Amino acid sequence: MSPGDLFRAGVASRTINYSSAGLFKLLGIPRKEMTRPEIQTVRVEALALAIGKEPALIVTYDFLANRKAPDAMSMRIAISKKCGCDPMRILFSGTHCHSSWYEVNPSEPNDVKNARQEFDAGVARSILEACDEACRRMMPSEIAYGRVPLNGAVSECRRMVVSNGTVLNCWGMGAPAFPGMKFFDKAIDDIDDAVDFLAVRRTGENLPFAVLTGYGSHIHLLPVPYVNAEVAGWVKALMEERIPGVTALYSAHAAGDVTMQNLESPPINGTEAEDMAWQNMMGRMLAELFVNPVVERIKAAEYTRPRFIAHESYRCGTWGGTPPLMVVHALALGDIALVNFKPELFSHYGKEIRKRSPFSKLLLTGYNESDYAYVGTLLNLEQGGYEMTKSNTGRPETGELTVEMAIRMLEKIKRRSG
């Protein structure tokens, strides 16, 4: 066996430059002010994995989602030419972070339009550069997987069922019930309470040089009008503080009905200084709940060198069309598998994939370039709520199709690998 036939991996990151602060509006209903400068580094990261010549790439970024599918395909082609891989062996995964992405207004003035185009070009360039560097830095490596229960309450179902069977959103801070109505219960009570991780280390080393974590929750905090990576940024920063020399990657997954649970109440009509202090305190508190148990598990993790890398992908529909674009990936690294899917599947579908997966070591990654946002079950559609409005949700069968395609691809890989 030649050295080129051994498992190799490399990682790289790029900081996104917000030189046009003051021109964009952050994405989300409460965020009406123009974006001010950064208070936290916003990044893209690329993890390259290979046996033989052709790599697979996992690209993570501090954005709500890669919302422009044609741009995503052009990025796939550019990366594949630069790195020598199949365009569909590139998995894009966002964090669900509102505070580092922007709203697009069709009537925006030229200076905003030009700044946005410059920013978009910078993002594309950063992704390409990170992928290229990760591939060039690949070295003989080994990997470890873990699923780590959290030490405290982090997430909760944000959909509350009221006495007439419909649903209202609580967003972690309570919700008003209509006169004559009473809250009955949360729409689900089995929140995913564990973090999955993939750690990659150089063969013969003790510490990993890359750690990818995956968790099923919306992660955003109080909408301060500054560019930042919110909880994901705190998780990555703390992981890199705890493990010297590591590059941390973060992926959110199936949690369209799950939100972060504030451990402390946010200020009401507070000053900007009070809002910022709360943001920093809460970000670090939540990051501690993530990072500390993961780092402890990594210390005792068993690393292996995968015998094979296998990838399957499914793609149908068109961006903005009928049916809408849907992309699903399955990537296996020996006995460890990753599934990558569209934004904001409800948690039910993540649990279904995990329950039916032929791979017990499974890491879910969400927020690729698929169209539409929330995907709930038929019951969720009957219950209604913010996520289930026509402007927010795709076809009812999208969730079941995502699960079926993911399981079919994982089973195909399992059979092929023996």
Coordinates of C-alpha atoms in Angstrom, one line a residue:
M1 CA 0.0 0.0 0.0
S2 CA 1.4 3.4 -1.0
P3 CA 1.3 6.4 1.3
G4 CA -1.3 7.9 -1.1
D5 CA -3.7 5.1 -0.3
L6 CA -3.7 5.9 3.4
F7 CA -6.4 8.2 5.0
R8 CA -5.3 11.8 4.9
A9 CA -7.0 15.0 6.2
G10 CA -6.4 18.7 6.3
V11 CA -8.2 21.8 7.6
A12 CA -8.1 25.5 6.9
S13 CA -10.2 28.5 7.7
R14 CA -10.7 32.1 6.5
T15 CA -12.1 35.1 8.2
I16 CA -14.9 36.9 6.4
N17 CA -14.2 40.6 6.0
Y18 CA -17.2 42.9 6.7
S19 CA -15.6 46.1 5.3
S20 CA -19.0 47.4 4.4
A21 CA -20.5 47.6 7.9
G22 CA -23.3 50.1 8.1
L23 CA -24.8 49.1 4.8
F24 CA -26.5 45.7 5.4
K25 CA -29.5 44.8 7.6
L26 CA -29.0 41.6 9.6
L27 CA -31.4 38.8 8.6
G28 CA -34.4 38.3 10.9
I29 CA -37.6 40.0 12.0
P30 CA -36.3 42.0 15.0
R31 CA -33.1 43.2 13.3
K32 CA -34.1 46.5 11.7
E33 CA -30.9 48.5 12.2
M34 CA -28.0 48.5 9.8
T35 CA -25.2 46.2 10.6
R36 CA -22.4 47.7 12.7
P37 CA -18.8 46.4 12.8
E38 CA -17.9 43.0 14.0
I39 CA -17.8 42.1 17.7
Q40 CA -16.8 38.5 16.9
T41 CA -14.8 36.8 14.2
V42 CA -17.0 35.3 11.4
R43 CA -15.4 32.5 9.4
V44 CA -15.6 29.8 6.8
E45 CA -13.8 26.5 7.4
A46 CA -13.0 23.5 5.2
L47 CA -12.1 20.0 6.2
A48 CA -10.5 17.9 3.4
L49 CA -10.6 14.1 3.6
A50 CA -9.1 11.6 1.2
I51 CA -7.9 8.1 0.5
G52 CA -6.1 8.2 -2.9
K53 CA -6.2 11.3 -5.0
E54 CA -9.8 12.5 -4.9
P55 CA -10.8 14.4 -1.7
A56 CA -14.2 15.0 -0.1
L57 CA -14.8 18.4 1.5
I58 CA -16.9 19.5 4.4
V59 CA -17.4 23.3 4.3
T60 CA -18.9 25.1 7.3
Y61 CA -19.7 28.8 7.6
D62 CA -21.1 31.3 10.1
F63 CA -24.2 32.1 8.0
L64 CA -27.8 31.2 8.2
A65 CA -27.7 29.2 5.0
N66 CA -26.1 29.2 1.6
R67 CA -29.2 30.7 0.1
K68 CA -28.2 31.0 -3.6
A69 CA -28.2 27.6 -5.1
P70 CA -26.8 28.7 -8.5
D71 CA -23.9 30.3 -6.6
A72 CA -23.4 27.1 -4.7
M73 CA -23.2 25.0 -7.9
S74 CA -20.7 27.5 -9.3
M75 CA -18.7 27.2 -6.1
R76 CA -18.8 23.4 -6.4
I77 CA -17.4 23.6 -9.9
A78 CA -14.7 26.0 -8.9
I79 CA -13.6 24.0 -5.9
S80 CA -13.7 20.7 -7.9
K81 CA -11.3 22.2 -10.5
K82 CA -9.0 23.6 -7.9
C83 CA -9.0 20.5 -5.6
G84 CA -9.6 17.7 -8.1
C85 CA -12.8 16.3 -6.6
D86 CA -16.3 15.5 -7.8
P87 CA -18.4 18.7 -7.3
M88 CA -21.0 16.6 -5.4
R89 CA -18.4 15.4 -2.8
I90 CA -18.5 18.9 -1.3
L91 CA -20.9 19.3 1.7
F92 CA -21.9 22.8 2.6
S93 CA -23.2 23.3 6.1
G94 CA -24.3 26.6 7.8
T95 CA -24.8 27.3 11.5
H96 CA -28.1 29.1 11.5
C97 CA -26.6 32.3 12.6
H98 CA -28.7 35.4 11.8
S99 CA -26.1 38.0 12.9
S100 CA -23.6 37.4 10.1
W101 CA -25.8 37.4 7.1
Y102 CA -28.0 40.0 5.6
E103 CA -31.4 40.7 4.1
V104 CA -31.7 41.4 0.4
N105 CA -34.0 44.3 -0.6
P106 CA -34.8 44.4 -4.4
S107 CA -35.0 48.2 -4.2
E108 CA -31.7 48.6 -2.4
P109 CA -29.6 51.6 -3.5
N110 CA -26.5 51.1 -5.6
D111 CA -24.0 51.6 -2.8
V112 CA -25.6 48.7 -0.9
K113 CA -26.0 46.6 -4.0
N114 CA -22.3 47.1 -4.8
A115 CA -21.2 46.4 -1.2
R116 CA -23.3 43.2 -1.2
Q117 CA -21.8 42.0 -4.5
E118 CA -18.3 42.7 -3.1
F119 CA -19.1 40.8 0.1
D120 CA -20.6 37.8 -1.8
A121 CA -17.4 37.7 -4.0
G122 CA -15.3 37.8 -0.8
V123 CA -17.3 34.9 0.7
A124 CA -16.8 32.8 -2.5
R125 CA -13.1 33.6 -2.6
S126 CA -12.7 32.7 1.1
I127 CA -14.5 29.3 0.6
L128 CA -12.3 28.5 -2.4
E129 CA -9.1 29.5 -0.6
A130 CA -10.0 27.5 2.5
C131 CA -10.8 24.4 0.4
D132 CA -7.6 24.7 -1.5
E133 CA -5.5 25.1 1.6
A134 CA -7.2 22.3 3.4
C135 CA -6.4 20.0 0.4
R136 CA -2.8 21.1 0.2
R137 CA -2.3 20.5 4.0
M138 CA -3.6 17.0 4.0
M139 CA -1.4 14.6 6.0
P140 CA -1.7 11.0 7.2
S141 CA -4.5 11.1 9.8
E142 CA -6.9 9.2 11.9
I143 CA -10.4 10.1 13.2
A144 CA -12.6 9.6 16.2
Y145 CA -16.4 9.9 16.7
G146 CA -18.3 10.6 19.9
R147 CA -21.9 11.4 21.0
V148 CA -21.7 13.4 24.2
P149 CA -24.7 14.1 26.5
L150 CA -24.9 17.7 27.6
N151 CA -24.4 18.7 31.2
G152 CA -27.3 21.1 31.4
A153 CA -30.4 22.4 29.6
V154 CA -29.5 24.0 26.3
S155 CA -32.5 23.7 24.0
E156 CA -36.3 23.5 24.2
C157 CA -39.2 23.1 21.8
R158 CA -40.3 26.6 20.8
R159 CA -43.8 25.4 19.6
M160 CA -46.4 25.4 22.3
V161 CA -49.7 23.6 21.8
V162 CA -52.8 25.5 23.0
S163 CA -56.1 24.1 24.1
N164 CA -57.7 24.2 20.6
G165 CA -54.9 22.1 19.2
T166 CA -53.1 24.8 17.3
V167 CA -49.6 26.0 18.0
L168 CA -48.0 29.2 19.1
N169 CA -44.3 30.0 19.2
C170 CA -42.6 30.8 22.5
W171 CA -39.1 31.5 21.3
G172 CA -37.7 30.6 24.7
M173 CA -39.2 33.7 26.3
G174 CA -42.8 32.9 26.7
A175 CA -45.8 33.7 24.4
P176 CA -49.2 35.3 24.9
A177 CA -52.1 33.0 24.8
F178 CA -55.3 34.3 23.2
P179 CA -58.2 35.1 25.5
G180 CA -60.0 31.9 26.5
M181 CA -57.0 29.7 25.4
K182 CA -54.6 27.9 27.7
F183 CA -51.2 26.4 26.9
F184 CA -51.5 22.6 26.8
D185 CA -48.0 21.4 26.3
K186 CA -44.9 21.7 24.2
A187 CA -45.3 20.2 20.7
I188 CA -42.4 17.7 21.4
D189 CA -40.8 16.7 24.6
D190 CA -37.8 14.7 23.4
I191 CA -35.2 17.3 22.5
D192 CA -31.9 16.0 21.2
D193 CA -29.7 16.5 24.3
A194 CA -26.3 15.4 22.9
V195 CA -23.5 16.8 20.7
D196 CA -21.9 14.7 18.0
F197 CA -18.3 15.3 17.2
L198 CA -15.7 14.2 14.6
A199 CA -12.1 14.7 15.8
V200 CA -9.2 14.4 13.3
R201 CA -5.6 14.1 14.4
R202 CA -2.3 13.6 12.7
T203 CA -1.1 10.0 12.9
G204 CA 1.0 9.6 16.0
E205 CA -0.1 12.9 17.7
N206 CA -2.1 13.1 20.9
L207 CA -4.3 16.1 20.1
P208 CA -6.7 16.7 17.1
F209 CA -6.0 19.4 14.6
A210 CA -9.7 19.6 13.6
V211 CA -13.0 19.0 15.5
L212 CA -16.4 19.2 13.9
T213 CA -19.4 19.3 16.2
G214 CA -23.0 18.9 15.3
Y215 CA -26.1 19.8 17.4
G216 CA -29.8 20.0 16.7
S217 CA -30.9 23.5 17.7
H218 CA -31.4 27.1 16.5
I219 CA -28.5 28.9 18.0
H220 CA -29.2 32.6 17.8
L221 CA -29.2 35.0 20.7
L222 CA -30.4 38.5 21.4
P223 CA -30.3 40.5 18.1
V224 CA -27.6 43.1 18.9
P225 CA -26.9 45.1 15.6
Y226 CA -23.3 43.9 15.3
V227 CA -21.8 41.2 13.1
N228 CA -21.0 38.1 15.1
A229 CA -21.1 34.4 15.0
E230 CA -23.4 34.1 18.1
V231 CA -23.3 30.8 20.0
A232 CA -21.5 28.9 17.2
G233 CA -18.7 31.5 17.3
W234 CA -18.4 31.1 21.1
V235 CA -18.3 27.3 20.8
K236 CA -15.5 27.4 18.2
A237 CA -13.5 30.0 20.1
L238 CA -13.8 28.0 23.3
M239 CA -12.9 24.7 21.6
E240 CA -9.8 26.3 20.1
E241 CA -8.9 27.7 23.6
R242 CA -9.3 24.3 25.2
I243 CA -7.4 22.4 22.5
P244 CA -4.3 24.2 21.4
G245 CA -3.7 24.2 17.6
V246 CA -7.2 22.9 16.7
T247 CA -9.5 24.4 14.1
A248 CA -13.1 24.1 15.2
L249 CA -16.0 23.6 12.8
Y250 CA -19.7 23.8 13.8
S251 CA -22.8 22.5 12.2
A252 CA -26.5 22.8 13.2
H253 CA -28.9 20.2 11.9
A254 CA -32.5 19.1 12.2
A255 CA -34.1 21.5 14.6
G256 CA -36.7 23.7 12.8
D257 CA -38.8 23.4 15.9
V258 CA -36.1 23.7 18.5
T259 CA -34.4 26.8 19.9
M260 CA -31.7 27.7 22.4
Q261 CA -32.9 28.0 26.0
N262 CA -31.7 31.2 27.7
L263 CA -30.0 30.3 30.9
E264 CA -30.5 33.8 32.2
S265 CA -33.2 36.3 31.2
P266 CA -32.2 38.9 28.7
P267 CA -32.5 42.6 29.6
I268 CA -35.8 44.2 28.8
N269 CA -35.3 47.6 27.1
G270 CA -31.7 47.5 28.3
T271 CA -29.0 49.9 27.2
E272 CA -26.7 48.7 24.4
A273 CA -24.0 48.0 27.0
E274 CA -26.4 45.8 28.9
D275 CA -27.4 44.0 25.8
M276 CA -23.8 43.4 24.8
A277 CA -22.9 42.2 28.3
W278 CA -25.8 39.7 28.2
Q279 CA -24.8 38.5 24.8
N280 CA -21.3 37.8 25.8
M281 CA -22.3 36.1 29.1
M282 CA -24.9 33.9 27.5
G283 CA -22.7 33.0 24.6
R284 CA -19.9 31.8 26.9
M285 CA -22.3 30.0 29.3
L286 CA -23.9 28.0 26.4
A287 CA -20.5 27.3 24.8
E288 CA -19.2 25.9 28.1
L289 CA -22.1 23.4 28.2
F290 CA -21.1 22.3 24.7
V291 CA -17.4 22.3 24.8
N292 CA -16.4 21.0 28.2
P293 CA -18.0 17.5 27.9
V294 CA -16.8 17.2 24.3
V295 CA -13.2 18.1 25.2
E296 CA -13.3 15.5 28.0
R297 CA -14.6 12.8 25.7
I298 CA -12.0 13.7 23.1
K299 CA -9.2 13.1 25.6
A300 CA -10.4 9.4 25.9
A301 CA -11.5 8.9 22.3
E302 CA -10.3 5.9 20.3
Y303 CA -8.9 7.0 16.9
T304 CA -9.0 4.8 13.8
R305 CA -7.8 5.2 10.2
P306 CA -10.7 4.6 7.9
R307 CA -10.3 1.9 5.2
F308 CA -12.6 3.7 2.8
I309 CA -14.4 7.0 2.0
A310 CA -17.7 6.6 0.2
H311 CA -20.2 9.3 -0.9
E312 CA -23.7 9.3 -2.3
S313 CA -25.8 12.3 -3.2
Y314 CA -29.3 13.1 -4.3
R315 CA -30.4 16.2 -6.1
C316 CA -33.8 17.1 -7.5
G317 CA -35.8 20.2 -8.4
T318 CA -34.6 23.7 -9.2
W319 CA -33.9 26.8 -7.1
G320 CA -37.1 28.7 -6.8
G321 CA -39.0 26.1 -8.9
T322 CA -41.6 23.4 -8.5
P323 CA -40.5 21.1 -7.0
P324 CA -38.0 23.2 -5.0
L325 CA -34.3 22.2 -5.1
M326 CA -33.4 19.5 -2.6
V327 CA -29.9 18.2 -2.0
V328 CA -29.1 15.3 0.3
H329 CA -25.6 13.8 0.9
A330 CA -24.3 10.8 2.7
L331 CA -20.6 10.5 3.4
A332 CA -19.0 7.5 5.1
L333 CA -15.5 7.5 6.6
G334 CA -15.1 3.8 7.4
D335 CA -17.7 3.2 10.2
I336 CA -18.5 6.9 10.7
A337 CA -21.1 8.5 8.5
L338 CA -22.3 12.1 7.9
V339 CA -25.7 13.1 6.5
N340 CA -26.1 16.6 5.0
F341 CA -29.5 18.1 4.2
K342 CA -31.6 21.2 3.7
P343 CA -32.3 24.0 6.1
E344 CA -34.7 23.6 9.1
L345 CA -36.0 20.1 9.0
F346 CA -38.0 19.6 12.1
S347 CA -36.3 17.5 14.8
H348 CA -38.6 14.5 14.1
Y349 CA -36.7 13.9 10.8
G350 CA -33.3 14.0 12.4
K351 CA -34.4 11.4 14.9
E352 CA -35.8 9.2 12.2
I353 CA -32.5 9.3 10.3
R354 CA -30.6 8.4 13.4
K355 CA -33.0 5.6 14.4
R356 CA -32.9 4.0 11.0
S357 CA -29.3 4.5 10.1
P358 CA -27.2 1.4 9.4
F359 CA -24.2 3.4 10.9
S360 CA -24.4 3.8 14.6
K361 CA -21.7 6.5 14.5
L362 CA -23.6 9.3 12.7
L363 CA -23.2 13.0 12.5
L364 CA -26.0 15.1 11.1
T365 CA -25.2 18.4 9.3
G366 CA -27.8 20.8 8.0
Y367 CA -28.2 24.0 6.1
N368 CA -27.0 23.3 2.7
E369 CA -28.2 25.1 -0.4
S370 CA -31.6 23.4 -0.7
D371 CA -34.5 25.6 -1.3
Y372 CA -37.2 26.6 1.2
A373 CA -36.8 26.7 4.9
Y374 CA -39.0 24.8 7.5
V375 CA -40.1 21.2 6.9
G376 CA -42.5 19.8 9.5
T377 CA -44.7 16.7 9.5
L378 CA -48.3 16.5 8.4
L379 CA -49.4 16.9 12.0
N380 CA -47.3 20.1 12.2
L381 CA -49.0 21.4 9.2
E382 CA -52.4 20.9 10.8
Q383 CA -51.1 22.5 14.0
G384 CA -50.0 25.6 12.1
G385 CA -47.6 28.1 13.6
Y386 CA -45.0 30.5 12.2
E387 CA -42.9 27.8 10.6
M388 CA -45.9 26.3 8.7
T389 CA -47.0 29.3 6.8
K390 CA -46.9 28.9 3.0
S391 CA -44.1 31.4 2.7
N392 CA -41.9 29.5 5.1
T393 CA -42.4 25.8 4.3
G394 CA -41.9 23.4 1.4
R395 CA -43.9 20.5 0.3
P396 CA -45.3 18.2 3.0
E397 CA -43.5 15.1 1.6
T398 CA -40.1 16.8 1.6
G399 CA -39.2 15.6 5.1
E400 CA -40.1 12.0 4.4
L401 CA -38.3 12.1 1.1
T402 CA -35.2 13.4 2.9
V403 CA -35.2 10.6 5.4
E404 CA -35.8 7.9 2.7
M405 CA -33.0 9.2 0.5
A406 CA -30.6 9.5 3.4
I407 CA -31.3 5.9 4.6
R408 CA -31.2 4.6 1.1
M409 CA -27.8 6.1 0.5
L410 CA -26.4 5.0 3.8
E411 CA -27.6 1.4 3.2
K412 CA -26.0 1.5 -0.3
I413 CA -22.7 2.6 1.1
K414 CA -22.9 0.0 3.9
R415 CA -23.6 -2.9 1.4
R416 CA -20.8 -1.7 -0.9
S417 CA -18.3 -1.5 1.9
G418 CA -19.1 -5.0 3.2

